[in-house]
């Protein structure tokens, strides 16, 4: 994360995405709610997949069977994690330390990435474990809380993928025509505070804004006016530039007026957006529309807020300008 | 017959934890302009521009938007590649193919990342939302899990891994652009640094850096006109497989993608004994243990022999095959740029412009990229053209 003396702007991301589970996941979660775990099996190579895949990538065929796997399994990899990362679904740091494992559930050929919920005990590669289900299940991965350690040891410590234990397990055909349940859709919230580095030049630009001045970076080599400014001229990549004040008046190139329900996230005095070509500029400037009457082709004036703190929103927006009308 | 292709110039920013004085696009233009200035070219002299960046680490849509402003009056063919750690090397391979095919005479490639703007480990955990997301925890713990398997089968020790960490940061001290330069680092200091996720300690892991790196890739006539000693890309291979962590049992000790990509490259240029025939390697090692695992995958040694290779100093600056004179990813890691840096640093060795980190007389350089959980890129650069190396 940026340090406090760094000129940067924090831009929190907080979005909700929607994932379709598809048939196989939906059925998997339907069974998980009943505290049963099923993988899918490839009819050709017999690999049992967890997560349940509809398709075997190695053989290029559809999987055809559900196979009951677990709830016991064997630890294949283990790490004690001390580094807390931000959990994107909550925006909070995860609790550490915790024991992370890859578990091969009995009957499955792929591994499940999860945690051990047995405090104080040592987990090793080869340790036998069993799934701990939530007391009240909801048909979501959260129904698996983690694993507890078992006293038993694995009978034969065979190399992973060689053992086809699944051959003897309960199985039944995948039938996608069942109409007992709807295919699930899950919402996933993602919360991450990103930041934007202004850099030296950007910091000077917003500092000028705080004083009510709009400044462009004027290239001394090709004469191009860079707004927003950049250390490198957009037109010729030269660093040879000086600040030049831009008059806050220009011609309206276009406006986008938003209906009231579509501008809830905007300040009250904002009606939409305006694109204005400021005097002396070859490029246009996009900002808030604060005048419902402003039309394409009208002279426009850029208005600064009275309270300014050195940010892009020190500019209130554009309104029509009678001075040069 | 494909056109012969070479890397003819490179440019990079200084890499650091936070390049506060540069915005993201200024950082990119810094690398681009220094790459062009080295061969006295303007952007308009180039046929196409390619980008490599993982925008989800900064949370910025279309970061190349701003760089495209630098095209000025000209319109450019332009592409972006984002495949995690392999972004940069896949970008080089993409540019190589575009020039080899005759589509373009020259391609400017620029890769970058500004990790200080976001939360990289969290960004990496935005995996399959229904299955894996509540567990996915970024690079550190997924590597730690695989390393537990690697140590279990290969009997690698924490001390051997620490030797890799020491080599990287000491080499980085010779690289003016590197992020983590620690000339006085010792094995004891590495072993005293705290665990991030057992057995990975803080100094075993790569940093998160801000930085950008650019390369100019050109066909034979262009290259010979502009560069005294072009780094010819003699072979390039990329391999992907299904990368879900739960599918990759013993990932580090059976890195199929890296094995197959390197064998294809060795075959194309006729390399039988990589450790003898290659002069220098720039490999993508996000964690000390990975470098040891890749020694095996790349055929530098047999299974279980990588610990001895580092102990004997075979891959040190004075060894038979110096690995990562630049300090590697362990010292500098702006992800979208890291693969480009590998190719740039290998090209610098061929160009003879490695200064303090130059391997004397380097004629053949190996480049690798590593991405997501298991993807690999391999390239071989050479001072000589199509004849025998």
XYZ file of C-alpha atoms in Angstrom:
714
model
C 0.000 0.000 0.000
C 1.089 3.545 -0.558
C 2.690 5.432 2.278
C 1.135 8.599 3.653
C 3.690 10.969 2.098
C 3.071 9.548 -1.369
C 0.780 11.617 -3.555
C -1.847 9.047 -4.415
C -5.598 8.713 -4.419
C -7.334 5.742 -2.763
C -10.034 4.267 -4.981
C -11.919 1.514 -3.137
C -13.345 -1.239 -5.301
C -16.548 -2.781 -3.979
C -18.377 -4.727 -6.664
C -20.730 -7.663 -6.783
C -20.324 -10.262 -9.517
C -22.695 -13.107 -10.315
C -21.423 -16.556 -11.269
C -23.532 -19.260 -12.786
C -22.756 -22.536 -11.056
C -23.765 -24.689 -14.016
C -25.383 -28.095 -13.670
C -22.486 -30.016 -12.097
C -21.724 -27.497 -9.374
C -25.412 -27.081 -8.626
C -25.810 -30.809 -8.084
C -22.584 -30.909 -6.063
C -23.872 -28.183 -3.726
C -27.289 -29.847 -3.569
C -25.571 -32.978 -2.211
C -23.155 -30.967 -0.046
C -26.163 -29.512 1.753
C -26.939 -33.098 2.754
C -23.310 -33.424 3.951
C -22.364 -35.704 1.080
C -19.457 -35.074 -1.298
C -19.479 -36.222 -4.905
C -16.887 -35.962 -7.634
C -17.249 -36.737 -11.334
C -15.453 -39.586 -13.120
C -14.049 -39.676 -16.628
C -15.331 -42.750 -18.509
C -12.027 -43.057 -20.330
C -9.108 -42.440 -17.928
C -11.240 -42.994 -14.796
C -9.851 -39.868 -13.126
C -12.201 -38.605 -10.393
C -12.444 -34.824 -10.364
C -13.010 -32.551 -7.428
C -14.237 -29.861 -8.150
C -16.683 -31.867 -10.248
C -15.905 -31.205 -13.913
C -18.354 -31.755 -16.700
C -15.478 -32.596 -18.989
C -12.170 -34.460 -18.783
C -9.513 -32.228 -20.293
C -7.029 -35.060 -20.728
C -9.371 -37.304 -22.725
C -11.633 -34.682 -24.325
C -14.802 -36.492 -23.228
C -17.740 -35.665 -20.996
C -17.699 -37.124 -17.519
C -20.557 -39.582 -17.037
C -20.675 -40.646 -13.394
C -21.002 -39.175 -9.944
C -18.688 -40.839 -7.413
C -19.039 -40.495 -3.676
C -15.745 -39.267 -2.193
C -14.495 -38.568 1.343
C -15.389 -37.606 4.003
C -11.991 -38.981 5.051
C -8.801 -38.239 3.196
C -5.021 -37.903 3.289
C -2.923 -34.744 3.556
C -0.701 -34.346 0.485
C 0.752 -30.895 1.220
C 0.808 -28.695 4.296
C 1.886 -25.205 5.342
C 1.486 -23.103 8.452
C 0.462 -19.694 7.088
C 1.533 -16.525 8.939
C 0.996 -13.944 6.196
C -2.499 -12.473 6.410
C -3.991 -11.499 3.088
C -6.992 -9.342 2.485
C -10.025 -11.557 1.910
C -11.641 -10.107 -1.216
C -15.117 -11.219 -0.168
C -15.021 -9.308 3.127
C -12.353 -6.649 2.635
C -10.871 -7.820 5.973
C -7.565 -9.534 6.708
C -7.718 -13.283 7.211
C -6.948 -14.738 10.624
C -3.408 -16.121 11.010
C -1.722 -18.388 11.717
C -3.689 -21.251 10.213
C -2.754 -24.634 8.785
C -3.383 -24.855 5.061
C -3.491 -28.248 3.349
C -4.078 -30.015 0.086
C -6.166 -33.075 0.900
C -6.814 -36.072 -1.311
C -10.296 -37.166 -0.300
C -10.688 -40.941 -0.407
C -11.909 -41.836 -3.882
C -10.802 -38.573 -5.523
C -7.779 -38.143 -7.763
C -7.425 -34.378 -7.470
C -6.735 -32.452 -4.284
C -8.911 -30.169 -2.177
C -7.359 -26.919 -0.944
C -8.499 -26.327 2.647
C -7.530 -25.795 6.310
C -7.032 -27.969 9.382
C -9.295 -27.005 12.274
C -7.512 -28.996 14.970
C -5.591 -26.563 17.141
C -2.389 -27.671 18.793
C -1.871 -30.829 16.720
C 0.848 -31.345 14.138
C -0.206 -32.008 10.569
C 2.174 -33.817 8.232
C 2.124 -35.051 4.689
C 0.396 -38.436 4.991
C -1.772 -37.447 7.986
C -5.307 -38.853 7.824
C -8.066 -36.283 8.121
C -11.852 -35.999 7.982
C -14.141 -33.221 6.775
C -15.835 -31.066 9.424
C -19.223 -29.949 8.121
C -21.040 -26.856 9.338
C -23.852 -27.681 11.731
C -26.377 -25.963 9.505
C -25.525 -26.423 5.832
C -26.666 -24.045 3.085
C -25.367 -25.675 -0.109
C -22.171 -23.617 -0.458
C -18.432 -24.329 -0.116
C -18.722 -22.702 3.314
C -20.494 -25.902 4.437
C -17.020 -27.460 4.670
C -15.462 -25.754 7.677
C -12.179 -27.605 7.416
C -10.610 -30.885 8.467
C -9.870 -32.622 11.751
C -6.946 -35.013 12.224
C -7.613 -38.744 12.655
C -5.556 -41.196 14.712
C -5.425 -43.759 11.879
C -2.578 -43.930 9.373
C -2.914 -44.516 5.658
C -2.779 -48.220 4.829
C -0.564 -47.934 1.803
C 1.221 -44.666 1.208
C 0.926 -45.048 -2.519
C 1.922 -42.352 -4.934
C -0.942 -40.019 -5.700
C -2.904 -40.780 -8.850
C -1.692 -44.365 -8.969
C -4.321 -45.644 -6.598
C -7.771 -46.017 -8.118
C -9.671 -46.420 -4.915
C -12.730 -44.914 -6.616
C -13.390 -48.206 -8.443
C -15.158 -49.627 -5.389
C -17.159 -46.559 -4.399
C -20.827 -45.686 -4.779
C -21.521 -44.194 -8.162
C -24.447 -43.316 -10.410
C -24.934 -41.872 -13.828
C -24.937 -38.131 -14.421
C -28.405 -37.184 -15.604
C -28.666 -33.571 -16.575
C -32.414 -33.713 -17.194
C -33.378 -33.698 -13.527
C -35.776 -30.885 -12.786
C -35.709 -31.105 -8.992
C -33.685 -27.956 -8.655
C -32.745 -24.786 -10.460
C -29.188 -24.193 -11.600
C -27.645 -21.945 -8.974
C -26.325 -18.453 -9.364
C -23.971 -17.105 -6.703
C -23.129 -13.526 -5.872
C -19.505 -12.767 -5.130
C -18.558 -9.530 -3.517
C -15.089 -8.155 -4.224
C -13.757 -5.425 -1.948
C -10.228 -4.139 -2.508
C -8.902 -0.643 -1.813
C -6.815 0.240 -4.875
C -4.856 3.460 -5.139
C -3.720 5.654 -7.977
C -0.241 7.196 -7.976
C -0.366 10.808 -9.108
C 3.397 11.112 -9.490
C 5.282 14.402 -9.115
C 3.661 16.052 -12.104
C 0.149 14.906 -11.151
C 0.728 16.141 -7.598
C 1.691 19.587 -8.909
C -1.386 19.567 -11.162
C -3.815 18.943 -8.277
C -1.921 21.443 -6.144
C -2.652 24.065 -8.803
C -6.299 22.942 -8.806
C -6.434 23.606 -5.051
C -5.494 27.203 -5.870
C -8.257 27.407 -8.466
C -5.867 27.209 -11.434
C -6.101 24.807 -14.348
C -2.624 24.118 -15.701
C -1.506 22.104 -18.715
C 2.001 20.852 -19.449
C 3.256 22.637 -22.550
C 5.734 20.728 -24.694
C 8.627 22.948 -25.738
C 9.613 20.593 -28.550
C 6.326 20.047 -30.412
C 4.111 22.736 -28.840
C 1.446 20.183 -27.766
C -0.597 21.038 -24.663
C -0.881 18.027 -22.351
C -4.010 18.024 -20.174
C -4.021 16.027 -17.949
C -0.293 16.600 -17.758
C 2.300 13.859 -18.077
C 6.069 13.863 -17.597
C 6.252 12.688 -21.227
C 4.529 14.689 -23.965
C 1.714 12.537 -25.364
C 2.492 13.737 -28.846
C 6.286 13.383 -29.055
C 7.357 11.747 -25.733
C 9.591 14.728 -24.875
C 10.254 15.586 -21.232
C 10.981 19.202 -22.156
C 7.757 20.791 -20.867
C 6.683 23.787 -18.808
C 3.434 24.654 -17.013
C 0.960 26.835 -18.848
C -2.271 28.158 -17.380
C -5.414 27.282 -19.330
C -8.339 29.693 -19.356
C -11.390 27.961 -17.869
C -13.602 28.686 -20.877
C -14.250 26.790 -24.069
C -16.724 25.238 -26.450
C -19.030 22.340 -25.563
C -18.277 19.327 -27.739
C -20.938 17.110 -26.203
C -23.076 16.538 -23.127
C -24.532 13.427 -21.505
C -27.499 14.281 -19.297
C -28.451 11.532 -16.857
C -31.938 10.839 -15.526
C -32.260 11.334 -11.787
C -32.239 7.613 -10.942
C -28.939 7.174 -12.793
C -27.025 9.860 -10.933
C -27.551 8.789 -7.346
C -23.792 8.243 -6.919
C -23.020 11.771 -8.127
C -23.107 15.024 -6.132
C -26.561 16.712 -6.030
C -25.538 19.615 -8.273
C -24.404 17.294 -11.069
C -26.705 16.527 -14.009
C -24.354 14.414 -16.087
C -21.117 14.900 -17.983
C -19.797 17.494 -20.409
C -16.954 17.278 -22.891
C -15.465 20.711 -23.509
C -12.656 21.939 -25.728
C -10.975 24.613 -23.636
C -9.542 27.696 -25.276
C -6.126 27.040 -26.809
C -6.440 23.255 -26.431
C -6.581 20.709 -29.266
C -7.872 17.956 -26.949
C -11.096 18.008 -24.946
C -11.748 17.909 -21.218
C -14.405 15.719 -19.574
C -16.037 16.749 -16.301
C -19.378 17.068 -14.542
C -22.262 18.887 -16.123
C -23.623 21.325 -13.525
C -25.936 23.257 -15.818
C -28.990 21.415 -17.167
C -29.274 23.948 -19.982
C -25.782 23.459 -21.458
C -25.953 22.113 -25.028
C -23.497 20.937 -27.640
C -21.866 23.937 -29.321
C -22.510 26.287 -26.371
C -19.702 28.268 -24.792
C -18.887 26.645 -21.448
C -17.108 27.713 -18.300
C -15.213 25.493 -15.890
C -16.204 26.195 -12.290
C -14.045 25.483 -9.242
C -15.542 24.571 -5.884
C -15.131 27.103 -3.094
C -13.773 24.414 -0.748
C -10.708 22.810 -2.388
C -8.306 20.160 -1.141
C -6.021 19.367 -4.080
C -8.057 16.793 -6.014
C -9.689 16.385 -9.419
C -13.067 17.126 -7.802
C -11.854 20.597 -6.791
C -13.427 21.307 -10.155
C -17.206 21.405 -9.760
C -17.910 21.045 -13.471
C -19.051 22.932 -16.557
C -21.868 25.421 -16.978
C -22.866 27.687 -19.840
C -20.910 30.869 -20.136
C -22.644 34.120 -20.992
C -19.400 36.107 -21.149
C -18.456 34.926 -24.601
C -21.946 34.007 -25.788
C 11.655 -20.289 -43.491
C 10.870 -17.808 -40.746
C 12.689 -14.478 -40.529
C 15.605 -14.227 -38.139
C 14.715 -12.116 -35.117
C 16.784 -10.358 -32.455
C 16.417 -8.232 -29.352
C 18.293 -5.076 -30.254
C 17.727 -2.736 -27.333
C 16.342 -2.681 -23.821
C 15.206 -0.056 -21.349
C 13.982 -0.245 -17.793
C 13.072 1.952 -14.876
C 14.755 1.606 -11.534
C 12.536 -0.833 -9.662
C 11.400 -0.148 -6.134
C 8.697 -0.789 -3.544
C 6.934 2.380 -4.614
C 7.886 4.678 -7.493
C 5.951 7.583 -5.988
C 7.293 10.195 -8.371
C 5.855 8.437 -11.442
C 2.272 7.674 -12.329
C 1.646 4.296 -13.951
C 1.820 5.509 -17.540
C 4.806 7.800 -16.874
C 6.621 4.756 -15.508
C 5.828 2.874 -18.729
C 6.918 5.743 -20.958
C 10.169 6.007 -18.980
C 11.064 2.427 -19.967
C 9.797 2.840 -23.546
C 11.736 6.032 -24.224
C 14.968 4.732 -22.723
C 14.670 1.623 -24.938
C 14.114 3.753 -28.054
C 16.824 6.268 -27.155
C 19.408 3.515 -26.878
C 19.141 2.920 -30.633
C 18.222 6.507 -31.582
C 14.751 5.644 -32.790
C 11.383 7.359 -32.439
C 8.137 5.576 -31.760
C 7.014 6.329 -35.320
C 9.932 4.225 -36.637
C 8.442 1.092 -35.035
C 5.834 -1.130 -36.704
C 3.850 -2.338 -33.666
C 3.612 -2.018 -29.896
C 2.839 -4.818 -27.439
C 2.025 -4.571 -23.745
C 2.210 -6.962 -20.835
C 0.508 -6.064 -17.552
C -1.784 -7.732 -15.020
C -4.338 -4.985 -14.601
C -6.216 -6.745 -11.827
C -3.293 -6.060 -9.502
C -3.854 -2.303 -9.816
C -7.610 -2.479 -10.388
C -7.384 -0.300 -13.481
C -9.328 -1.104 -16.636
C -7.478 -0.627 -19.945
C -4.202 0.689 -18.527
C -2.818 0.698 -22.086
C -5.305 3.451 -22.906
C -2.882 6.079 -21.608
C 0.126 4.593 -23.313
C -1.765 4.662 -26.587
C -1.884 8.440 -26.192
C 1.846 8.360 -26.816
C 1.165 7.085 -30.338
C 0.525 10.728 -31.233
C -0.691 11.135 -34.784
C 0.077 7.578 -35.856
C -2.184 4.574 -35.400
C -0.412 1.417 -34.286
C -1.032 -2.295 -34.396
C -1.132 -3.031 -30.669
C -1.738 -6.059 -28.436
C -1.779 -6.829 -24.745
C -0.888 -10.124 -23.086
C -1.823 -10.928 -19.490
C -0.978 -14.441 -18.277
C 0.298 -13.739 -14.773
C 4.045 -14.214 -14.390
C 4.430 -15.440 -17.965
C 2.914 -12.201 -19.324
C 6.344 -10.739 -20.061
C 7.986 -13.773 -21.616
C 4.828 -14.609 -23.576
C 4.896 -11.002 -24.774
C 8.453 -11.509 -26.025
C 7.432 -14.761 -27.708
C 4.404 -13.035 -29.261
C 6.578 -10.238 -30.600
C 9.134 -12.792 -31.814
C 6.420 -14.674 -33.732
C 5.002 -11.470 -35.205
C 8.425 -10.478 -36.549
C 9.480 -14.006 -37.539
C 6.305 -14.336 -39.599
C 7.183 -11.215 -41.554
C 4.074 -9.356 -40.360
C 6.176 -6.603 -38.757
C 9.816 -5.590 -39.086
C 10.023 -4.302 -35.540
C 7.935 -4.552 -32.370
C 8.331 -2.530 -29.209
C 7.291 -4.568 -26.172
C 6.726 -2.983 -22.798
C 5.751 -4.724 -19.585
C 4.988 -3.133 -16.241
C 3.353 -3.424 -12.861
C 2.756 -0.907 -10.102
C 2.115 -3.192 -7.156
C 2.107 -0.291 -4.690
C -1.302 0.697 -6.077
C -3.116 -2.509 -5.146
C -3.172 -5.743 -3.188
C -1.400 -8.348 -5.276
C -1.970 -11.421 -3.097
C -5.660 -10.551 -2.891
C -5.830 -9.956 -6.627
C -4.304 -13.386 -7.166
C -6.955 -14.922 -4.930
C -9.756 -13.821 -7.269
C -9.853 -17.345 -8.647
C -12.857 -19.603 -9.299
C -15.467 -17.937 -7.062
C -17.596 -20.969 -6.201
C -14.877 -23.437 -5.380
C -11.562 -21.951 -4.473
C -11.912 -18.334 -3.510
C -12.427 -18.698 0.202
C -9.153 -20.646 0.380
C -7.017 -19.097 -2.363
C -4.354 -17.011 -0.715
C -2.005 -15.759 -3.393
C 1.480 -16.855 -4.308
C 3.017 -17.350 -0.880
C 0.839 -20.075 0.592
C 0.217 -21.930 -2.657
C 3.968 -22.108 -3.191
C 4.449 -23.139 0.430
C 2.111 -26.101 -0.105
C 3.990 -27.245 -3.203
C 7.323 -26.726 -1.473
C 6.228 -29.019 1.368
C 5.837 -31.755 -1.263
C 9.125 -30.882 -2.981
C 11.069 -31.021 0.302
C 9.371 -34.280 1.182
C 10.411 -36.043 -2.015
C 13.743 -34.318 -2.740
C 15.051 -33.748 0.802
C 15.956 -30.141 0.049
C 16.923 -28.193 3.176
C 15.985 -24.679 4.286
C 19.709 -23.855 4.206
C 20.015 -24.826 0.527
C 17.046 -22.605 -0.335
C 18.619 -19.787 1.693
C 21.739 -20.056 -0.495
C 19.550 -19.209 -3.515
C 18.102 -16.197 -1.676
C 21.619 -14.977 -0.789
C 22.931 -15.445 -4.346
C 20.006 -13.458 -5.791
C 20.305 -10.425 -3.486
C 24.107 -10.313 -3.730
C 23.902 -10.454 -7.533
C 21.264 -7.707 -7.383
C 23.799 -5.459 -5.690
C 25.597 -5.378 -9.083
C 22.403 -4.358 -10.894
C 21.636 -0.634 -10.671
C 17.959 -1.249 -11.549
C 17.223 -3.980 -8.982
C 14.768 -3.458 -6.129
C 16.283 -5.599 -3.332
C 20.049 -5.179 -3.236
C 21.571 -6.791 -0.139
C 25.349 -7.246 -0.694
C 25.978 -8.441 2.860
C 23.131 -10.973 3.037
C 24.061 -14.285 4.680
C 22.367 -17.665 4.995
C 22.000 -16.995 8.730
C 20.111 -13.767 8.060
C 17.756 -15.541 5.651
C 17.130 -18.306 8.188
C 16.466 -15.681 10.873
C 13.793 -13.922 8.798
C 10.211 -14.752 9.856
C 8.088 -17.407 8.189
C 5.427 -16.164 5.781
C 4.079 -19.702 5.380
C 6.244 -22.652 6.404
C 8.834 -23.380 5.068
C 8.916 -20.084 3.137
C 10.595 -17.225 5.010
C 10.342 -13.552 4.165
C 13.775 -13.528 2.498
C 12.937 -16.689 0.498
C 10.175 -14.812 -1.310
C 10.255 -12.247 -4.108
C 9.270 -8.659 -3.308
C 6.398 -6.752 -4.935
C 7.914 -4.016 -7.051
C 6.918 -1.004 -9.092
C 8.659 -0.929 -12.429
C 8.600 -1.225 -16.201
C 10.837 -2.767 -18.833
C 10.834 -2.413 -22.614
C 12.488 -4.325 -25.452
C 12.881 -3.700 -29.130
C 12.548 -6.807 -31.259
C 13.457 -6.640 -34.940
C 14.131 -8.700 -38.048
C 17.639 -9.298 -39.394
C 18.264 -6.241 -41.598
C 16.752 -3.807 -39.094
C 18.693 -5.482 -36.285
C 22.063 -5.443 -38.047
C 21.641 -1.780 -38.961
C 20.825 -0.671 -35.425
C 22.726 -3.001 -33.137
C 26.403 -4.008 -33.095
C 25.719 -7.269 -31.301
C 22.076 -8.350 -31.569
C 20.736 -11.032 -29.222
C 19.212 -13.471 -31.704
C 16.149 -15.329 -30.484
C 17.085 -18.795 -31.674
C 14.159 -20.718 -30.231
C 11.071 -20.042 -28.134
C 8.470 -22.319 -26.606
C 5.472 -21.851 -24.376
C 3.456 -24.506 -22.534
C 0.216 -24.261 -20.593
C -1.650 -26.984 -18.774
C -4.619 -27.039 -16.426
C -3.388 -24.919 -13.572
C -5.853 -25.599 -10.725
C -3.736 -26.105 -7.613
C -5.629 -29.244 -6.578
C -4.800 -30.878 -9.926
C -1.082 -30.319 -9.531
C 0.214 -32.956 -7.266
C 3.958 -32.560 -6.757
C 3.954 -29.476 -8.941
C 7.540 -28.438 -8.241
C 9.131 -31.826 -8.727
C 7.191 -32.564 -11.902
C 6.992 -29.214 -13.650
C 5.871 -30.692 -16.944
C 5.357 -27.400 -18.736
C 8.902 -26.230 -18.018
C 10.396 -29.608 -18.850
C 8.615 -29.822 -22.194
C 9.177 -26.191 -23.212
C 12.898 -26.387 -22.402
C 13.320 -29.716 -24.201
C 11.699 -28.257 -27.313
C 14.081 -25.292 -27.217
C 17.147 -27.473 -26.581
C 16.151 -29.707 -29.465
C 15.666 -26.822 -31.877
C 19.138 -25.413 -31.224
C 20.874 -28.733 -30.625
C 21.688 -28.408 -26.922
C 22.506 -31.708 -25.225
C 24.200 -30.621 -22.013
C 22.537 -27.366 -20.966
C 24.859 -26.679 -18.063
C 27.919 -26.831 -20.328
C 26.491 -25.294 -23.487
C 24.558 -22.364 -21.989
C 26.665 -19.420 -20.733
C 24.107 -17.619 -18.575
C 20.474 -18.064 -17.535
C 17.810 -15.587 -16.449
C 15.068 -17.718 -14.939
C 11.805 -16.731 -13.318
C 12.096 -17.787 -9.640
C 9.401 -16.195 -7.455
C 10.680 -18.108 -4.410
C 14.117 -19.566 -3.556
C 12.842 -23.163 -3.588
C 11.431 -22.725 -7.089
C 14.891 -21.996 -8.488
C 16.086 -25.344 -7.114
C 13.077 -27.117 -8.616
C 13.579 -25.426 -11.986
C 17.254 -26.591 -12.043
C 15.845 -30.110 -12.279
C 13.086 -29.252 -14.768
C 15.565 -27.439 -17.009
C 17.911 -30.411 -16.953
C 20.747 -28.589 -15.164
C 20.879 -31.587 -12.802
C 19.086 -34.826 -12.018
C 16.220 -35.252 -9.522
C 17.337 -34.439 -5.993
C 20.649 -32.890 -7.090
C 19.658 -29.232 -7.110
C 20.710 -28.666 -3.478
C 24.221 -29.783 -4.320
C 24.284 -27.544 -7.416
C 23.709 -24.416 -5.327
C 26.066 -25.586 -2.564
C 28.854 -26.140 -5.089
C 28.363 -22.656 -6.520
C 27.753 -24.002 -10.034
C 25.104 -21.302 -10.624
C 26.978 -18.435 -8.911
C 28.569 -15.601 -10.908
C 31.871 -17.503 -10.992
C 30.293 -20.921 -11.582
C 29.877 -22.954 -14.745
C 26.378 -21.581 -15.465
C 25.627 -18.287 -13.683
C 21.879 -18.104 -12.991
C 20.274 -14.667 -12.621
C 23.213 -12.230 -12.573
C 20.515 -9.537 -12.399
C 19.278 -10.795 -9.024
C 16.233 -12.372 -10.654
C 12.614 -12.185 -9.615
C 13.747 -12.731 -6.005
C 15.192 -9.219 -6.155
C 12.841 -7.440 -8.541
C 9.236 -8.361 -9.273
C 6.884 -6.015 -11.100
C 4.880 -9.021 -12.384
C 3.861 -7.788 -15.849
C 7.463 -6.658 -16.398
C 9.298 -9.544 -14.714
C 9.308 -11.777 -17.802
C 10.366 -8.854 -20.006
C 13.190 -8.151 -17.538
C 14.356 -11.784 -17.819
C 14.645 -11.423 -21.605
C 16.140 -7.918 -21.342
C 18.782 -8.998 -18.841
C 19.671 -12.045 -20.956
C 19.898 -9.798 -24.043
C 22.150 -7.357 -22.126
C 24.511 -10.264 -21.487
C 24.679 -10.985 -25.233
C 24.946 -7.269 -26.053
C 27.925 -7.191 -23.653
C 26.274 -4.346 -21.717
C 25.896 -6.091 -18.360
C 28.495 -3.852 -16.652
C 29.133 -5.183 -13.151
C 26.773 -8.097 -13.694
C 28.263 -9.100 -17.065
C 29.190 -12.753 -17.483
C 32.420 -12.497 -19.468
C 32.116 -13.751 -23.025
C 28.436 -14.755 -22.719
C 27.252 -15.980 -26.121
C 24.256 -18.135 -25.225
C 21.563 -17.152 -22.733
C 18.528 -19.046 -21.474
C 15.329 -17.215 -20.487
C 12.361 -18.682 -18.650
C 8.976 -17.417 -17.538
C 6.631 -18.869 -14.938
C 2.946 -17.984 -14.682
C -0.217 -18.732 -12.720
C 0.350 -22.088 -10.975
C 2.106 -23.990 -13.700
C 2.662 -22.240 -17.009
C 6.097 -21.947 -18.594
C 7.923 -20.064 -21.313
C 11.464 -20.808 -22.454
C 13.680 -18.922 -24.911
C 17.239 -19.225 -26.045
C 19.176 -16.127 -27.065
C 22.481 -16.272 -28.889
C 25.178 -13.939 -30.164
C 25.348 -15.990 -33.336
C 22.714 -16.398 -36.033
C 21.364 -19.624 -37.448
C 24.699 -21.479 -37.524
C 25.757 -23.785 -34.746
C 26.000 -22.087 -31.334
